[in-house]
Short mmCIF file of C-alpha atoms in Angstrom, two decimals:
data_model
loop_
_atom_site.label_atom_id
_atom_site.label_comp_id
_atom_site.label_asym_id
_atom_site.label_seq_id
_atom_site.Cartn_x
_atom_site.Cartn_y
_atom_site.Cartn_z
CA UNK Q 1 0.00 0.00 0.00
CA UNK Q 2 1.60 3.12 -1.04
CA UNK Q 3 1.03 6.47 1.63
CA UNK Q 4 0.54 9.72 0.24
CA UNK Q 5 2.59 11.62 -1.52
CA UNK Q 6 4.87 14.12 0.44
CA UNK Q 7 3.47 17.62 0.29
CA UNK Q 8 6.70 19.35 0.00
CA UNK Q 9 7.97 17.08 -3.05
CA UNK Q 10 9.80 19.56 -5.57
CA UNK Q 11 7.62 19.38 -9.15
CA UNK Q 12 9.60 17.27 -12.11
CA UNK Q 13 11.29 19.45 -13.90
CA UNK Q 14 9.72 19.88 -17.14
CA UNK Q 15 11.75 17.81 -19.95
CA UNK Q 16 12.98 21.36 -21.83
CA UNK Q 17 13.15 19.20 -25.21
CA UNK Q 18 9.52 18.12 -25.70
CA UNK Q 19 8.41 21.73 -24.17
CA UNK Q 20 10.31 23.26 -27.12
CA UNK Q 21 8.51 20.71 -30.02
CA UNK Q 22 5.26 21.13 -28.33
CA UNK Q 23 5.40 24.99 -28.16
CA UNK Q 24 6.78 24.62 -32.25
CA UNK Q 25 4.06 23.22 -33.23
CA UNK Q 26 1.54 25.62 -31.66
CA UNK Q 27 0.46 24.01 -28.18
CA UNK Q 28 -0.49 27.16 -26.10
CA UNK Q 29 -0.01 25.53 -22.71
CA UNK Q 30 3.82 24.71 -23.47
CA UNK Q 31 4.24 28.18 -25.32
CA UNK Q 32 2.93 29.66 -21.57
CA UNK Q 33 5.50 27.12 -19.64
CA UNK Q 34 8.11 27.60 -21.54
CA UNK Q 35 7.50 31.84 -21.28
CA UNK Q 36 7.60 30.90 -17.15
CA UNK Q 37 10.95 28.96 -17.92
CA UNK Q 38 12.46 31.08 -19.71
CA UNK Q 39 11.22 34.54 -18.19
CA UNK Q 40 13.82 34.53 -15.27
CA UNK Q 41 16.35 33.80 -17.10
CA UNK Q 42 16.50 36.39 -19.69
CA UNK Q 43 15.49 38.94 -17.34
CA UNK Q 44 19.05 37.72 -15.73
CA UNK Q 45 20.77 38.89 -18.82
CA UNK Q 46 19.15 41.52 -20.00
CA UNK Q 47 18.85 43.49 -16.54
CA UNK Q 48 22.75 44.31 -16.31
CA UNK Q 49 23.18 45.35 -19.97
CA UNK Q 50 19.69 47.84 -20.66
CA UNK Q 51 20.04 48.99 -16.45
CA UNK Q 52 16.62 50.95 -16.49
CA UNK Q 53 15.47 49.86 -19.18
CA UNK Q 54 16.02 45.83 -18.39
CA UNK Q 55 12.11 45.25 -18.20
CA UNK Q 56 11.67 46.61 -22.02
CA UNK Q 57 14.93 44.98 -23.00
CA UNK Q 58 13.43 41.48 -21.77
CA UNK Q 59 10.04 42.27 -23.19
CA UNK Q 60 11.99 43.11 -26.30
CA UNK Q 61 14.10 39.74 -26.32
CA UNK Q 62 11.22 37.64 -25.13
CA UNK Q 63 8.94 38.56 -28.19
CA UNK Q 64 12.00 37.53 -30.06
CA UNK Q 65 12.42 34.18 -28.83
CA UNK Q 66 8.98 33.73 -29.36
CA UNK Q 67 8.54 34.83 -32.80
CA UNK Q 68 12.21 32.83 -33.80
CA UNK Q 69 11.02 29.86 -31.76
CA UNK Q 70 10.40 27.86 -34.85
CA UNK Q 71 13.96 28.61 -36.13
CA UNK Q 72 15.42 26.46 -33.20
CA UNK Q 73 16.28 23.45 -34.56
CA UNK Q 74 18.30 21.86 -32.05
CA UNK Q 75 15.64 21.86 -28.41
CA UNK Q 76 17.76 21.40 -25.86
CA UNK Q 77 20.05 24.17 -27.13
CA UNK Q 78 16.85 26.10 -25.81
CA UNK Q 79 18.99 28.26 -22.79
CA UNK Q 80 22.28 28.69 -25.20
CA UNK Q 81 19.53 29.89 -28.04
CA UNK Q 82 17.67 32.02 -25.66
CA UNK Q 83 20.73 34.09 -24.41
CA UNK Q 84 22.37 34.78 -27.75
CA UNK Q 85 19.06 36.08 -28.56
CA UNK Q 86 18.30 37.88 -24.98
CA UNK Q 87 21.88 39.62 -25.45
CA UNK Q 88 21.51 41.05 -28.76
CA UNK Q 89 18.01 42.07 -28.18
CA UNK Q 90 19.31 43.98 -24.79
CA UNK Q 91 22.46 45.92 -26.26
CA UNK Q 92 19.73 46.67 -29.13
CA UNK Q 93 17.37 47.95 -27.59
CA UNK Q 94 20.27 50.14 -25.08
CA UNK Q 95 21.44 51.69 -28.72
CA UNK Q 96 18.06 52.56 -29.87
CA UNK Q 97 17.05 54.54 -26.71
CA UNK Q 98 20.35 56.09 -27.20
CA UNK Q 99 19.77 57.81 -23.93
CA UNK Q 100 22.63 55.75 -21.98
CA UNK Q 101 25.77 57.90 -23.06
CA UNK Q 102 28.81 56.71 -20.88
CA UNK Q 103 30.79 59.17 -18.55
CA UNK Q 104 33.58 59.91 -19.37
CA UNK Q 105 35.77 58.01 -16.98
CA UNK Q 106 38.79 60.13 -16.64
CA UNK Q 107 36.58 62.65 -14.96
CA UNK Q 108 35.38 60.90 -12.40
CA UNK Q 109 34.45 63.09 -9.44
CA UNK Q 110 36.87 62.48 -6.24
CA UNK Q 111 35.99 60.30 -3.58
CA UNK Q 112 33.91 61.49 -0.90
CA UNK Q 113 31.61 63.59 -3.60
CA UNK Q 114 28.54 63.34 -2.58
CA UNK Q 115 27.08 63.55 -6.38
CA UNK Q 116 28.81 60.03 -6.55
CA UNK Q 117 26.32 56.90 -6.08
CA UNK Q 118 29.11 53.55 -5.78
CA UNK Q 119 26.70 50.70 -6.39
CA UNK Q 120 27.29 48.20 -8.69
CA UNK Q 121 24.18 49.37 -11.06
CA UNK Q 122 25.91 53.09 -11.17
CA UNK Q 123 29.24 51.54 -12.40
CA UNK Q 124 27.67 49.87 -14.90
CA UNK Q 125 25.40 52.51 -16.18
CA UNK Q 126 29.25 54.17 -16.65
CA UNK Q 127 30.07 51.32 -19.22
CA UNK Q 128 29.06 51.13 -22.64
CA UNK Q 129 26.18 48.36 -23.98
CA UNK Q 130 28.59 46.40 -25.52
CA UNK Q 131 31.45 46.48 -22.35
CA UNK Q 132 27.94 45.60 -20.12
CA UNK Q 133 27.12 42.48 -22.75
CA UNK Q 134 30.85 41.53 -22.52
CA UNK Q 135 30.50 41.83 -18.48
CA UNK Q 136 27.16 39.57 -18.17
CA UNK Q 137 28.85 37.14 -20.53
CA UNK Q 138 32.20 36.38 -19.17
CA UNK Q 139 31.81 37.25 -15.83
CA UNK Q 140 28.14 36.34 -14.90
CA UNK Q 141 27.17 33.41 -17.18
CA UNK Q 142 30.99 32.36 -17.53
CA UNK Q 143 31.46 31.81 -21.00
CA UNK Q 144 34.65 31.58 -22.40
CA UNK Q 145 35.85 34.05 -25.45
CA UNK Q 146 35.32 31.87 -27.71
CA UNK Q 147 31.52 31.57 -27.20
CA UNK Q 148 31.04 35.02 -25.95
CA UNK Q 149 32.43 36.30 -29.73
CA UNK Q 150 30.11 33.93 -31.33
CA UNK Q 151 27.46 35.44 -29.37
CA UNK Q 152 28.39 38.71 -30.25
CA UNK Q 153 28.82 38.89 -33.46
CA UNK Q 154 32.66 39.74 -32.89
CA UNK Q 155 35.96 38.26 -33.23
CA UNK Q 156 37.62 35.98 -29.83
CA UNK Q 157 40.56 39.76 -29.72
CA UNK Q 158 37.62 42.04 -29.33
CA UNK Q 159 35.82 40.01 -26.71
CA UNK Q 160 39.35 39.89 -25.17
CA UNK Q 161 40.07 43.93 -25.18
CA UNK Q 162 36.43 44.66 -24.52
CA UNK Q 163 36.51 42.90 -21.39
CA UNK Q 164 39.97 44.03 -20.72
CA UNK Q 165 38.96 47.66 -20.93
CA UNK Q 166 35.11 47.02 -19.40
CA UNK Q 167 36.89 45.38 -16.59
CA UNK Q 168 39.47 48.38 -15.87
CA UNK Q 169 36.91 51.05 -16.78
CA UNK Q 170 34.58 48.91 -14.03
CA UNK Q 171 37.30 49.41 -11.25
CA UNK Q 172 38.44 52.76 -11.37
CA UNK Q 173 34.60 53.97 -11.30
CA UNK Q 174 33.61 51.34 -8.32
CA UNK Q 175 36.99 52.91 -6.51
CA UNK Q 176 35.91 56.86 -7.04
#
């Protein structure tokens, strides 16, 4: 005789692949679980790159993922899909605005100014889109150059001297 099952069991985690076919071929149920799945996750990377504007910049990428879905040819590539995809869409959307125009980093104003706000989304709002997308991508979702310049668009040397200069551009605004 078999007792109940434990309240506090974790839910199966959805098999990503057959979400993906079943979503394809026009199943609105999976379309809505894989927007849940998926939802988090871009907001992840699109947050640090469009700052203020990470809600439109996920909006943005999600109708994107949704409109290309049928394009993915390859299932459980879903996540590695989704964030070339959410990336692009987010430094996009940054340039478009246009209203994100980096200081000027040599001017800095001294420490103890007052005017000067040292958080983490301040520094970044310092840094270009594309020294943001290079940030997110190397240092948050740890991919290697390699698959960060596919992602891009760019060649492997630029990822390497845009995260050079994001990452020194980074620490002399976090140390003002």
């Amino acid at each position: 005789m078999d007792g109940p099952e434990e309240p506090d069991a974790a839910p199966a985690e959805p098999d990503v692949a057959a979400l993906v076919r079943a979503a394809q071929r026009g199943d609105q149920l999976a379309v809505g679980e894989l927007l849940e799945l998926v939802t988090p996750y871009v907001r992840r990377l699109c947050g640090p790159i469009a700052l203020d504007d990470g809600a439109d910049a996920t909006q943005e990428a999600l109708i994107a993922v949704f409109r290309k879905l049928r394009q993915l040819r390859e299932p459980a590539a879903l996540f590695g899909w989704v964030r070339s995809i959410a990336v692009r869409e987010a430094v996009r959307h940054v340039r478009r605005v246009a209203h994100c125009v980096p200081a000027d980093l040599s001017e800095l104003p001294r420490p103890g100014d007052p005017e000067l706000a040292t958080d983490i989304e301040d520094v970044l709002a310092r840094l270009t889109p594309e020294h943001r997308a290079v940030l997110v991508l190397r240092d948050l979702e740890g991919l290697d150059e390699r698959a960060t310049a596919e992602l891009l668009g760019v060649a492997a040397g630029t990822v390497k001297s845009r995260l050079s200069r994001a990452r020194l551009s980074f620490r002399r605004a976090w140390q003002q």
